[in-house]
PDB file of C-alpha atoms in Angstrom:
ATOM      1  CA  UNK N   1     -42.866 -22.299  62.120  1.00  0.00           C
ATOM      2  CA  UNK N   2     -39.156 -23.649  61.190  1.00  0.00           C
ATOM      3  CA  UNK N   3     -37.888 -21.280  63.192  1.00  0.00           C
ATOM      4  CA  UNK N   4     -39.901 -21.887  66.164  1.00  0.00           C
ATOM      5  CA  UNK N   5     -39.141 -25.363  65.990  1.00  0.00           C
ATOM      6  CA  UNK N   6     -35.596 -24.974  66.140  1.00  0.00           C
ATOM      7  CA  UNK N   7     -36.088 -22.854  69.448  1.00  0.00           C
ATOM      8  CA  UNK N   8     -37.985 -25.223  71.042  1.00  0.00           C
ATOM      9  CA  UNK N   9     -35.408 -28.530  70.212  1.00  0.00           C
ATOM     10  CA  UNK N  10     -32.734 -26.085  71.444  1.00  0.00           C
ATOM     11  CA  UNK N  11     -34.352 -25.143  74.438  1.00  0.00           C
ATOM     12  CA  UNK N  12     -35.022 -29.095  74.914  1.00  0.00           C
ATOM     13  CA  UNK N  13     -31.587 -29.403  74.247  1.00  0.00           C
ATOM     14  CA  UNK N  14     -30.893 -27.412  77.235  1.00  0.00           C
ATOM     15  CA  UNK N  15     -33.278 -29.044  79.917  1.00  0.00           C
ATOM     16  CA  UNK N  16     -31.775 -32.361  78.565  1.00  0.00           C
ATOM     17  CA  UNK N  17     -28.211 -31.786  79.706  1.00  0.00           C
ATOM     18  CA  UNK N  18     -28.303 -28.393  81.663  1.00  0.00           C
ATOM     19  CA  UNK N  19     -29.231 -29.710  85.038  1.00  0.00           C
ATOM     20  CA  UNK N  20     -29.643 -26.158  86.067  1.00  0.00           C
ATOM     21  CA  UNK N  21     -30.172 -22.644  84.613  1.00  0.00           C
ATOM     22  CA  UNK N  22     -29.273 -19.676  87.449  1.00  0.00           C
ATOM     23  CA  UNK N  23     -29.963 -16.109  86.543  1.00  0.00           C
ATOM     24  CA  UNK N  24     -26.467 -14.096  87.842  1.00  0.00           C
ATOM     25  CA  UNK N  25     -28.690 -11.054  89.144  1.00  0.00           C
ATOM     26  CA  UNK N  26     -31.626 -10.560  91.127  1.00  0.00           C
ATOM     27  CA  UNK N  27     -33.919  -8.361  88.792  1.00  0.00           C
ATOM     28  CA  UNK N  28     -31.894  -6.642  86.040  1.00  0.00           C
ATOM     29  CA  UNK N  29     -28.220  -6.779  85.681  1.00  0.00           C
ATOM     30  CA  UNK N  30     -26.607  -3.567  86.872  1.00  0.00           C
ATOM     31  CA  UNK N  31     -25.530  -0.982  84.130  1.00  0.00           C
ATOM     32  CA  UNK N  32     -28.336  -1.991  81.544  1.00  0.00           C
ATOM     33  CA  UNK N  33     -31.601  -1.899  83.583  1.00  0.00           C
ATOM     34  CA  UNK N  34     -32.959   0.025  80.439  1.00  0.00           C
ATOM     35  CA  UNK N  35     -32.293  -2.570  77.578  1.00  0.00           C
ATOM     36  CA  UNK N  36     -35.368  -4.046  75.924  1.00  0.00           C
ATOM     37  CA  UNK N  37     -34.115  -6.689  73.594  1.00  0.00           C
ATOM     38  CA  UNK N  38     -35.528  -9.954  73.978  1.00  0.00           C
ATOM     39  CA  UNK N  39     -33.131 -13.265  74.232  1.00  0.00           C
ATOM     40  CA  UNK N  40     -33.210 -15.237  70.975  1.00  0.00           C
ATOM     41  CA  UNK N  41     -31.717 -18.248  70.040  1.00  0.00           C
ATOM     42  CA  UNK N  42     -31.535 -20.087  66.606  1.00  0.00           C
ATOM     43  CA  UNK N  43     -29.573 -22.255  64.365  1.00  0.00           C
ATOM     44  CA  UNK N  44     -27.384 -19.826  62.435  1.00  0.00           C
ATOM     45  CA  UNK N  45     -26.672 -20.379  58.609  1.00  0.00           C
ATOM     46  CA  UNK N  46     -23.500 -18.328  58.580  1.00  0.00           C
ATOM     47  CA  UNK N  47     -21.838 -20.136  61.744  1.00  0.00           C
ATOM     48  CA  UNK N  48     -23.567 -23.309  61.119  1.00  0.00           C
ATOM     49  CA  UNK N  49     -24.061 -24.016  64.886  1.00  0.00           C
ATOM     50  CA  UNK N  50     -26.739 -22.614  67.638  1.00  0.00           C
ATOM     51  CA  UNK N  51     -26.403 -19.133  68.401  1.00  0.00           C
ATOM     52  CA  UNK N  52     -28.013 -17.308  71.105  1.00  0.00           C
ATOM     53  CA  UNK N  53     -27.809 -13.267  70.968  1.00  0.00           C
ATOM     54  CA  UNK N  54     -29.633 -10.204  72.662  1.00  0.00           C
ATOM     55  CA  UNK N  55     -28.540 -11.639  76.313  1.00  0.00           C
ATOM     56  CA  UNK N  56     -29.695  -8.913  78.708  1.00  0.00           C
ATOM     57  CA  UNK N  57     -30.218 -11.031  81.779  1.00  0.00           C
ATOM     58  CA  UNK N  58     -26.875 -12.789  82.343  1.00  0.00           C
ATOM     59  CA  UNK N  59     -27.130 -16.747  83.286  1.00  0.00           C
ATOM     60  CA  UNK N  60     -25.501 -19.880  84.028  1.00  0.00           C
ATOM     61  CA  UNK N  61     -26.110 -23.268  82.432  1.00  0.00           C
ATOM     62  CA  UNK N  62     -24.307 -25.891  85.141  1.00  0.00           C
ATOM     63  CA  UNK N  63     -23.826 -29.126  83.768  1.00  0.00           C
ATOM     64  CA  UNK N  64     -22.775 -31.874  86.679  1.00  0.00           C
ATOM     65  CA  UNK N  65     -20.099 -33.779  86.467  1.00  0.00           C
ATOM     66  CA  UNK N  66     -20.096 -37.780  86.190  1.00  0.00           C
ATOM     67  CA  UNK N  67     -20.385 -38.869  90.104  1.00  0.00           C
ATOM     68  CA  UNK N  68     -18.211 -41.776  89.352  1.00  0.00           C
ATOM     69  CA  UNK N  69     -15.257 -39.431  88.501  1.00  0.00           C
ATOM     70  CA  UNK N  70     -16.042 -36.203  90.257  1.00  0.00           C
ATOM     71  CA  UNK N  71     -12.903 -34.685  91.725  1.00  0.00           C
ATOM     72  CA  UNK N  72     -14.510 -31.330  92.834  1.00  0.00           C
ATOM     73  CA  UNK N  73     -12.917 -29.461  89.805  1.00  0.00           C
ATOM     74  CA  UNK N  74     -15.196 -26.649  88.067  1.00  0.00           C
ATOM     75  CA  UNK N  75     -14.685 -24.775  84.789  1.00  0.00           C
ATOM     76  CA  UNK N  76     -16.614 -21.788  83.686  1.00  0.00           C
ATOM     77  CA  UNK N  77     -16.789 -21.439  79.734  1.00  0.00           C
ATOM     78  CA  UNK N  78     -17.319 -18.296  78.069  1.00  0.00           C
ATOM     79  CA  UNK N  79     -18.476 -19.035  74.097  1.00  0.00           C
ATOM     80  CA  UNK N  80     -17.381 -16.732  71.521  1.00  0.00           C
ATOM     81  CA  UNK N  81     -19.360 -14.881  68.865  1.00  0.00           C
ATOM     82  CA  UNK N  82     -17.933 -11.449  68.751  1.00  0.00           C
ATOM     83  CA  UNK N  83     -19.872 -10.054  71.695  1.00  0.00           C
ATOM     84  CA  UNK N  84     -22.802 -10.103  69.243  1.00  0.00           C
ATOM     85  CA  UNK N  85     -24.025 -13.731  69.631  1.00  0.00           C
ATOM     86  CA  UNK N  86     -22.948 -16.568  71.933  1.00  0.00           C
ATOM     87  CA  UNK N  87     -21.868 -20.239  69.928  1.00  0.00           C
ATOM     88  CA  UNK N  88     -23.811 -21.490  72.441  1.00  0.00           C
ATOM     89  CA  UNK N  89     -23.392 -25.092  71.088  1.00  0.00           C
ATOM     90  CA  UNK N  90     -20.365 -25.611  69.528  1.00  0.00           C
ATOM     91  CA  UNK N  91     -18.500 -23.344  72.136  1.00  0.00           C
ATOM     92  CA  UNK N  92     -20.523 -23.846  75.589  1.00  0.00           C
ATOM     93  CA  UNK N  93     -22.886 -27.162  75.664  1.00  0.00           C
ATOM     94  CA  UNK N  94     -20.703 -29.626  73.810  1.00  0.00           C
ATOM     95  CA  UNK N  95     -17.296 -28.223  75.613  1.00  0.00           C
ATOM     96  CA  UNK N  96     -19.576 -28.576  79.281  1.00  0.00           C
ATOM     97  CA  UNK N  97     -20.562 -32.071  78.188  1.00  0.00           C
ATOM     98  CA  UNK N  98     -17.119 -33.185  77.483  1.00  0.00           C
ATOM     99  CA  UNK N  99     -15.927 -31.969  80.767  1.00  0.00           C
ATOM    100  CA  UNK N 100     -18.628 -33.501  82.492  1.00  0.00           C
ATOM    101  CA  UNK N 101     -18.351 -36.829  81.348  1.00  0.00           C
ATOM    102  CA  UNK N 102     -14.546 -36.527  82.460  1.00  0.00           C
ATOM    103  CA  UNK N 103     -15.576 -35.509  86.544  1.00  0.00           C
ATOM    104  CA  UNK N 104     -15.457 -31.887  85.739  1.00  0.00           C
ATOM    105  CA  UNK N 105     -18.649 -29.787  86.901  1.00  0.00           C
ATOM    106  CA  UNK N 106     -18.895 -27.538  83.742  1.00  0.00           C
ATOM    107  CA  UNK N 107     -20.774 -24.195  83.659  1.00  0.00           C
ATOM    108  CA  UNK N 108     -21.238 -22.287  80.662  1.00  0.00           C
ATOM    109  CA  UNK N 109     -21.820 -18.357  81.039  1.00  0.00           C
ATOM    110  CA  UNK N 110     -24.334 -16.416  78.650  1.00  0.00           C
ATOM    111  CA  UNK N 111     -22.744 -13.085  79.294  1.00  0.00           C
ATOM    112  CA  UNK N 112     -23.919  -9.326  78.068  1.00  0.00           C
ATOM    113  CA  UNK N 113     -23.678  -9.002  74.105  1.00  0.00           C
ATOM    114  CA  UNK N 114     -24.386  -5.826  72.078  1.00  0.00           C
ATOM    115  CA  UNK N 115     -28.236  -5.597  70.491  1.00  0.00           C
ATOM    116  CA  UNK N 116     -28.957  -7.419  67.521  1.00  0.00           C
ATOM    117  CA  UNK N 117     -31.650  -5.651  65.705  1.00  0.00           C
ATOM    118  CA  UNK N 118     -32.357  -7.824  63.041  1.00  0.00           C
ATOM    119  CA  UNK N 119     -32.751 -11.502  63.213  1.00  0.00           C
ATOM    120  CA  UNK N 120     -29.538 -12.852  61.979  1.00  0.00           C
ATOM    121  CA  UNK N 121     -26.413 -11.756  64.646  1.00  0.00           C
ATOM    122  CA  UNK N 122     -23.440 -13.254  62.547  1.00  0.00           C
ATOM    123  CA  UNK N 123     -24.477 -11.176  59.277  1.00  0.00           C
ATOM    124  CA  UNK N 124     -24.775  -8.023  61.706  1.00  0.00           C
ATOM    125  CA  UNK N 125     -21.427  -8.796  63.481  1.00  0.00           C
ATOM    126  CA  UNK N 126     -19.795  -9.134  59.825  1.00  0.00           C
ATOM    127  CA  UNK N 127     -20.906  -6.057  58.768  1.00  0.00           C
ATOM    128  CA  UNK N 128     -20.048  -4.245  61.623  1.00  0.00           C
ATOM    129  CA  UNK N 129     -16.285  -5.430  62.031  1.00  0.00           C
ATOM    130  CA  UNK N 130     -15.830  -3.763  58.621  1.00  0.00           C
ATOM    131  CA  UNK N 131     -15.143  -0.776  60.698  1.00  0.00           C
ATOM    132  CA  UNK N 132     -12.909  -2.175  63.379  1.00  0.00           C
ATOM    133  CA  UNK N 133     -11.910   0.725  65.324  1.00  0.00           C
ATOM    134  CA  UNK N 134     -15.550   1.773  65.757  1.00  0.00           C
ATOM    135  CA  UNK N 135     -16.680  -1.607  66.376  1.00  0.00           C
ATOM    136  CA  UNK N 136     -14.245  -2.012  68.953  1.00  0.00           C
ATOM    137  CA  UNK N 137     -15.612   1.681  70.348  1.00  0.00           C
ATOM    138  CA  UNK N 138     -18.986  -0.177  70.663  1.00  0.00           C
ATOM    139  CA  UNK N 139     -17.939  -3.298  72.601  1.00  0.00           C
ATOM    140  CA  UNK N 140     -15.614  -1.826  74.622  1.00  0.00           C
ATOM    141  CA  UNK N 141     -18.306  -1.253  77.388  1.00  0.00           C
ATOM    142  CA  UNK N 142     -19.816  -5.006  76.750  1.00  0.00           C
ATOM    143  CA  UNK N 143     -16.442  -6.458  77.633  1.00  0.00           C
ATOM    144  CA  UNK N 144     -16.459  -4.468  80.740  1.00  0.00           C
ATOM    145  CA  UNK N 145     -20.137  -5.753  81.575  1.00  0.00           C
ATOM    146  CA  UNK N 146     -19.290  -9.542  80.311  1.00  0.00           C
ATOM    147  CA  UNK N 147     -16.238  -9.328  82.650  1.00  0.00           C
ATOM    148  CA  UNK N 148     -18.774  -7.978  85.818  1.00  0.00           C
ATOM    149  CA  UNK N 149     -20.893 -11.229  84.728  1.00  0.00           C
ATOM    150  CA  UNK N 150     -18.224 -14.098  84.376  1.00  0.00           C
ATOM    151  CA  UNK N 151     -16.627 -12.496  88.067  1.00  0.00           C
ATOM    152  CA  UNK N 152     -20.030 -12.804  89.423  1.00  0.00           C
ATOM    153  CA  UNK N 153     -20.656 -16.187  88.440  1.00  0.00           C
ATOM    154  CA  UNK N 154     -17.193 -17.062  89.684  1.00  0.00           C
ATOM    155  CA  UNK N 155     -18.553 -15.407  92.937  1.00  0.00           C
ATOM    156  CA  UNK N 156     -21.524 -17.454  92.986  1.00  0.00           C
ATOM    157  CA  UNK N 157     -19.829 -20.637  91.973  1.00  0.00           C
ATOM    158  CA  UNK N 158     -17.627 -20.357  95.417  1.00  0.00           C
ATOM    159  CA  UNK N 159     -20.194 -19.425  97.714  1.00  0.00           C
ATOM    160  CA  UNK N 160     -22.277 -22.040  96.336  1.00  0.00           C
ATOM    161  CA  UNK N 161     -19.663 -24.734  96.581  1.00  0.00           C
ATOM    162  CA  UNK N 162     -20.843 -27.167  98.689  1.00  0.00           C
ATOM    163  CA  UNK N 163     -24.339 -27.698  97.031  1.00  0.00           C
ATOM    164  CA  UNK N 164     -22.698 -27.798  93.630  1.00  0.00           C
ATOM    165  CA  UNK N 165     -20.250 -30.174  94.688  1.00  0.00           C
ATOM    166  CA  UNK N 166     -17.004 -28.812  93.881  1.00  0.00           C
ATOM    167  CA  UNK N 167     -13.596 -27.235  95.684  1.00  0.00           C
ATOM    168  CA  UNK N 168     -13.547 -23.485  95.573  1.00  0.00           C
ATOM    169  CA  UNK N 169      -9.795 -23.813  94.864  1.00  0.00           C
ATOM    170  CA  UNK N 170     -10.163 -25.763  91.892  1.00  0.00           C
ATOM    171  CA  UNK N 171     -11.853 -22.914  89.880  1.00  0.00           C
ATOM    172  CA  UNK N 172     -10.972 -22.607  86.090  1.00  0.00           C
ATOM    173  CA  UNK N 173     -12.079 -20.782  83.123  1.00  0.00           C
ATOM    174  CA  UNK N 174     -11.995 -21.253  79.423  1.00  0.00           C
ATOM    175  CA  UNK N 175     -13.171 -18.753  76.609  1.00  0.00           C
ATOM    176  CA  UNK N 176     -13.345 -18.965  73.196  1.00  0.00           C
ATOM    177  CA  UNK N 177     -12.729 -15.997  70.747  1.00  0.00           C
ATOM    178  CA  UNK N 178     -14.237 -13.107  72.299  1.00  0.00           C
ATOM    179  CA  UNK N 179     -14.923 -15.472  75.312  1.00  0.00           C
ATOM    180  CA  UNK N 180     -11.504 -15.542  75.656  1.00  0.00           C
ATOM    181  CA  UNK N 181     -10.917 -11.719  76.333  1.00  0.00           C
ATOM    182  CA  UNK N 182     -13.890 -12.606  79.028  1.00  0.00           C
ATOM    183  CA  UNK N 183     -11.927 -14.865  80.969  1.00  0.00           C
ATOM    184  CA  UNK N 184      -9.176 -12.753  80.818  1.00  0.00           C
ATOM    185  CA  UNK N 185     -11.396 -10.026  82.325  1.00  0.00           C
ATOM    186  CA  UNK N 186     -11.406 -12.102  85.879  1.00  0.00           C
ATOM    187  CA  UNK N 187      -7.862 -13.006  85.348  1.00  0.00           C
ATOM    188  CA  UNK N 188      -6.539  -8.956  84.902  1.00  0.00           C
ATOM    189  CA  UNK N 189      -9.673  -7.053  86.848  1.00  0.00           C
ATOM    190  CA  UNK N 190     -10.222  -8.951  89.615  1.00  0.00           C
ATOM    191  CA  UNK N 191      -9.712  -6.893  92.526  1.00  0.00           C
ATOM    192  CA  UNK N 192      -9.477  -9.667  95.092  1.00  0.00           C
ATOM    193  CA  UNK N 193      -9.145 -13.572  95.016  1.00  0.00           C
ATOM    194  CA  UNK N 194     -12.397 -14.521  95.288  1.00  0.00           C
ATOM    195  CA  UNK N 195     -13.457 -13.669  91.424  1.00  0.00           C
ATOM    196  CA  UNK N 196      -9.705 -14.642  90.622  1.00  0.00           C
ATOM    197  CA  UNK N 197      -9.672 -18.399  88.822  1.00  0.00           C
ATOM    198  CA  UNK N 198      -6.916 -20.772  89.595  1.00  0.00           C
ATOM    199  CA  UNK N 199      -6.501 -21.645  85.903  1.00  0.00           C
ATOM    200  CA  UNK N 200      -7.128 -20.351  82.340  1.00  0.00           C
ATOM    201  CA  UNK N 201      -7.847 -21.597  78.957  1.00  0.00           C
ATOM    202  CA  UNK N 202      -7.752 -19.118  76.034  1.00  0.00           C
ATOM    203  CA  UNK N 203      -8.770 -20.850  72.544  1.00  0.00           C
ATOM    204  CA  UNK N 204      -7.858 -18.485  69.645  1.00  0.00           C
ATOM    205  CA  UNK N 205      -8.669 -15.353  71.675  1.00  0.00           C
ATOM    206  CA  UNK N 206      -7.329 -12.118  70.814  1.00  0.00           C
ATOM    207  CA  UNK N 207      -6.115 -10.379  73.685  1.00  0.00           C
ATOM    208  CA  UNK N 208      -6.080  -6.226  73.318  1.00  0.00           C
ATOM    209  CA  UNK N 209      -3.282  -4.373  73.831  1.00  0.00           C
ATOM    210  CA  UNK N 210      -4.547  -3.124  77.247  1.00  0.00           C
ATOM    211  CA  UNK N 211      -4.100  -7.181  78.358  1.00  0.00           C
ATOM    212  CA  UNK N 212      -1.158  -7.287  77.275  1.00  0.00           C
ATOM    213  CA  UNK N 213       0.298  -4.371  79.197  1.00  0.00           C
ATOM    214  CA  UNK N 214      -1.185  -5.227  82.531  1.00  0.00           C
ATOM    215  CA  UNK N 215       0.561  -7.182  85.010  1.00  0.00           C
ATOM    216  CA  UNK N 216      -0.150 -10.865  85.524  1.00  0.00           C
ATOM    217  CA  UNK N 217      -1.430 -11.589  89.323  1.00  0.00           C
ATOM    218  CA  UNK N 218       1.587 -12.942  91.234  1.00  0.00           C
ATOM    219  CA  UNK N 219      -0.215 -16.224  92.419  1.00  0.00           C
ATOM    220  CA  UNK N 220       0.441 -19.495  90.178  1.00  0.00           C
ATOM    221  CA  UNK N 221      -2.146 -19.308  87.543  1.00  0.00           C
ATOM    222  CA  UNK N 222      -1.695 -21.771  84.714  1.00  0.00           C
ATOM    223  CA  UNK N 223      -3.011 -20.991  80.693  1.00  0.00           C
ATOM    224  CA  UNK N 224      -3.542 -23.393  78.233  1.00  0.00           C
ATOM    225  CA  UNK N 225      -3.598 -21.420  74.945  1.00  0.00           C
ATOM    226  CA  UNK N 226      -4.703 -22.818  71.574  1.00  0.00           C
ATOM    227  CA  UNK N 227      -5.199 -21.602  67.907  1.00  0.00           C
ATOM    228  CA  UNK N 228      -4.751 -22.096  64.007  1.00  0.00           C
ATOM    229  CA  UNK N 229      -2.018 -20.570  62.233  1.00  0.00           C
ATOM    230  CA  UNK N 230      -4.545 -20.194  59.210  1.00  0.00           C
ATOM    231  CA  UNK N 231      -7.533 -18.212  61.680  1.00  0.00           C
ATOM    232  CA  UNK N 232      -9.169 -15.812  59.216  1.00  0.00           C
ATOM    233  CA  UNK N 233      -9.250 -13.296  61.785  1.00  0.00           C
ATOM    234  CA  UNK N 234      -5.122 -13.393  61.937  1.00  0.00           C
ATOM    235  CA  UNK N 235      -5.256 -13.943  65.581  1.00  0.00           C
ATOM    236  CA  UNK N 236      -2.837 -16.326  66.202  1.00  0.00           C
ATOM    237  CA  UNK N 237      -0.077 -13.998  66.889  1.00  0.00           C
ATOM    238  CA  UNK N 238      -2.104 -12.685  69.504  1.00  0.00           C
ATOM    239  CA  UNK N 239      -1.874 -16.090  71.164  1.00  0.00           C
ATOM    240  CA  UNK N 240       2.001 -16.378  70.923  1.00  0.00           C
ATOM    241  CA  UNK N 241       2.243 -12.640  72.488  1.00  0.00           C
ATOM    242  CA  UNK N 242       0.110 -14.007  75.244  1.00  0.00           C
ATOM    243  CA  UNK N 243       2.148 -17.398  75.998  1.00  0.00           C
ATOM    244  CA  UNK N 244       5.159 -14.767  76.094  1.00  0.00           C
ATOM    245  CA  UNK N 245       3.691 -12.294  78.532  1.00  0.00           C
ATOM    246  CA  UNK N 246       3.074 -15.961  80.559  1.00  0.00           C
ATOM    247  CA  UNK N 247       6.985 -16.987  80.239  1.00  0.00           C
ATOM    248  CA  UNK N 248       7.770 -13.482  80.871  1.00  0.00           C
ATOM    249  CA  UNK N 249       6.364 -13.772  84.359  1.00  0.00           C
ATOM    250  CA  UNK N 250       7.377 -17.382  84.972  1.00  0.00           C
ATOM    251  CA  UNK N 251       3.751 -18.309  85.353  1.00  0.00           C
ATOM    252  CA  UNK N 252       3.343 -21.943  83.624  1.00  0.00           C
ATOM    253  CA  UNK N 253       1.932 -22.218  80.470  1.00  0.00           C
ATOM    254  CA  UNK N 254       1.392 -24.201  77.370  1.00  0.00           C
ATOM    255  CA  UNK N 255       0.724 -23.111  73.766  1.00  0.00           C
ATOM    256  CA  UNK N 256      -0.549 -25.158  70.813  1.00  0.00           C
ATOM    257  CA  UNK N 257      -0.445 -23.776  67.241  1.00  0.00           C
ATOM    258  CA  UNK N 258      -2.400 -25.536  64.861  1.00  0.00           C
ATOM    259  CA  UNK N 259      -1.491 -25.509  60.839  1.00  0.00           C
ATOM    260  CA  UNK N 260      -5.239 -26.045  59.892  1.00  0.00           C
ATOM    261  CA  UNK N 261      -8.230 -24.966  61.496  1.00  0.00           C
ATOM    262  CA  UNK N 262      -9.662 -21.346  60.915  1.00  0.00           C
ATOM    263  CA  UNK N 263     -11.113 -19.156  63.528  1.00  0.00           C
ATOM    264  CA  UNK N 264     -14.009 -20.879  65.677  1.00  0.00           C
ATOM    265  CA  UNK N 265     -13.443 -24.457  65.042  1.00  0.00           C
ATOM    266  CA  UNK N 266     -14.513 -25.084  68.841  1.00  0.00           C
ATOM    267  CA  UNK N 267     -15.618 -28.827  69.213  1.00  0.00           C
ATOM    268  CA  UNK N 268     -16.511 -28.914  65.492  1.00  0.00           C
ATOM    269  CA  UNK N 269     -14.970 -31.682  63.349  1.00  0.00           C
ATOM    270  CA  UNK N 270     -12.676 -30.718  60.608  1.00  0.00           C
ATOM    271  CA  UNK N 271     -10.818 -34.282  59.707  1.00  0.00           C
ATOM    272  CA  UNK N 272      -7.843 -32.344  60.872  1.00  0.00           C
ATOM    273  CA  UNK N 273      -5.390 -32.414  63.671  1.00  0.00           C
ATOM    274  CA  UNK N 274      -6.961 -29.583  65.494  1.00  0.00           C
ATOM    275  CA  UNK N 275     -10.024 -32.034  65.813  1.00  0.00           C
ATOM    276  CA  UNK N 276      -8.185 -33.400  68.795  1.00  0.00           C
ATOM    277  CA  UNK N 277      -7.496 -30.161  70.866  1.00  0.00           C
ATOM    278  CA  UNK N 278      -9.853 -31.014  73.582  1.00  0.00           C
ATOM    279  CA  UNK N 279      -7.929 -34.286  74.298  1.00  0.00           C
ATOM    280  CA  UNK N 280      -4.887 -32.346  74.865  1.00  0.00           C
ATOM    281  CA  UNK N 281      -6.454 -29.403  76.980  1.00  0.00           C
ATOM    282  CA  UNK N 282      -7.839 -32.578  79.095  1.00  0.00           C
ATOM    283  CA  UNK N 283      -4.234 -34.298  79.309  1.00  0.00           C
ATOM    284  CA  UNK N 284      -2.915 -30.554  80.137  1.00  0.00           C
ATOM    285  CA  UNK N 285      -5.629 -30.802  83.152  1.00  0.00           C
ATOM    286  CA  UNK N 286      -4.347 -34.091  84.148  1.00  0.00           C
ATOM    287  CA  UNK N 287      -0.952 -32.890  84.129  1.00  0.00           C
ATOM    288  CA  UNK N 288      -1.853 -30.103  86.742  1.00  0.00           C
ATOM    289  CA  UNK N 289      -4.289 -32.492  88.528  1.00  0.00           C
ATOM    290  CA  UNK N 290      -7.503 -31.022  87.762  1.00  0.00           C
ATOM    291  CA  UNK N 291      -8.522 -34.261  86.235  1.00  0.00           C
TER     292      UNK N 291
END
């Protein structure tokens, strides 16, 4: 009964803040037509936040900008969760609400994930990553699917720019942890400008060596990077490498490494300087005239 109540509460929360929930594909998503797992959501005790798992039908949650401040910018948010779940509130809805309050239309992406066979995606992921090599092999095809999902979302947004009241040339992406890998798929693996964002942000991401070895697009693409040096997954050095890649290409970039914060700080509060990272991000958007 408690789990049912929590699920209903979260569903109500979506209705309260998300103006639109839009499926990305007509019918089943290409390549996963035979998936039978059912999407679910719950408050996860390990992560201490709401998560969504077993996503088979990718969709977007659209949070319309505050009309008194709207300036046409739109940002696609890819929550993290190790490709096993989505930290839908702390790395999705809460971020979207802040952006919308500041005049930016925010779109939370629910991309495809590994199947969770139990009712605890966080515990299942922690078990899986004990064998990192096997886990990376397992998630490799999921990353490609998630990359297709974000590019499909970008195409949808630009195609429907007028009805969404956004400028298709002011489209950004921000990803947390695994979500950072997803947004980089749109940066590095877009075959044309239609699916290439205009700016990006990687929050405690861990880009693969393949990404680090891939050439950056020639068009200007400002990148904001943020992480904590005490990241439990030891991903902070990856953020530095990503920053260096942008610097070497002569592309605009800004890097913030906080001393404390751990992995997965998102929009949570720890009474630490890292709590203000999203305000710094807004300052960066303002500097680039996206806010």
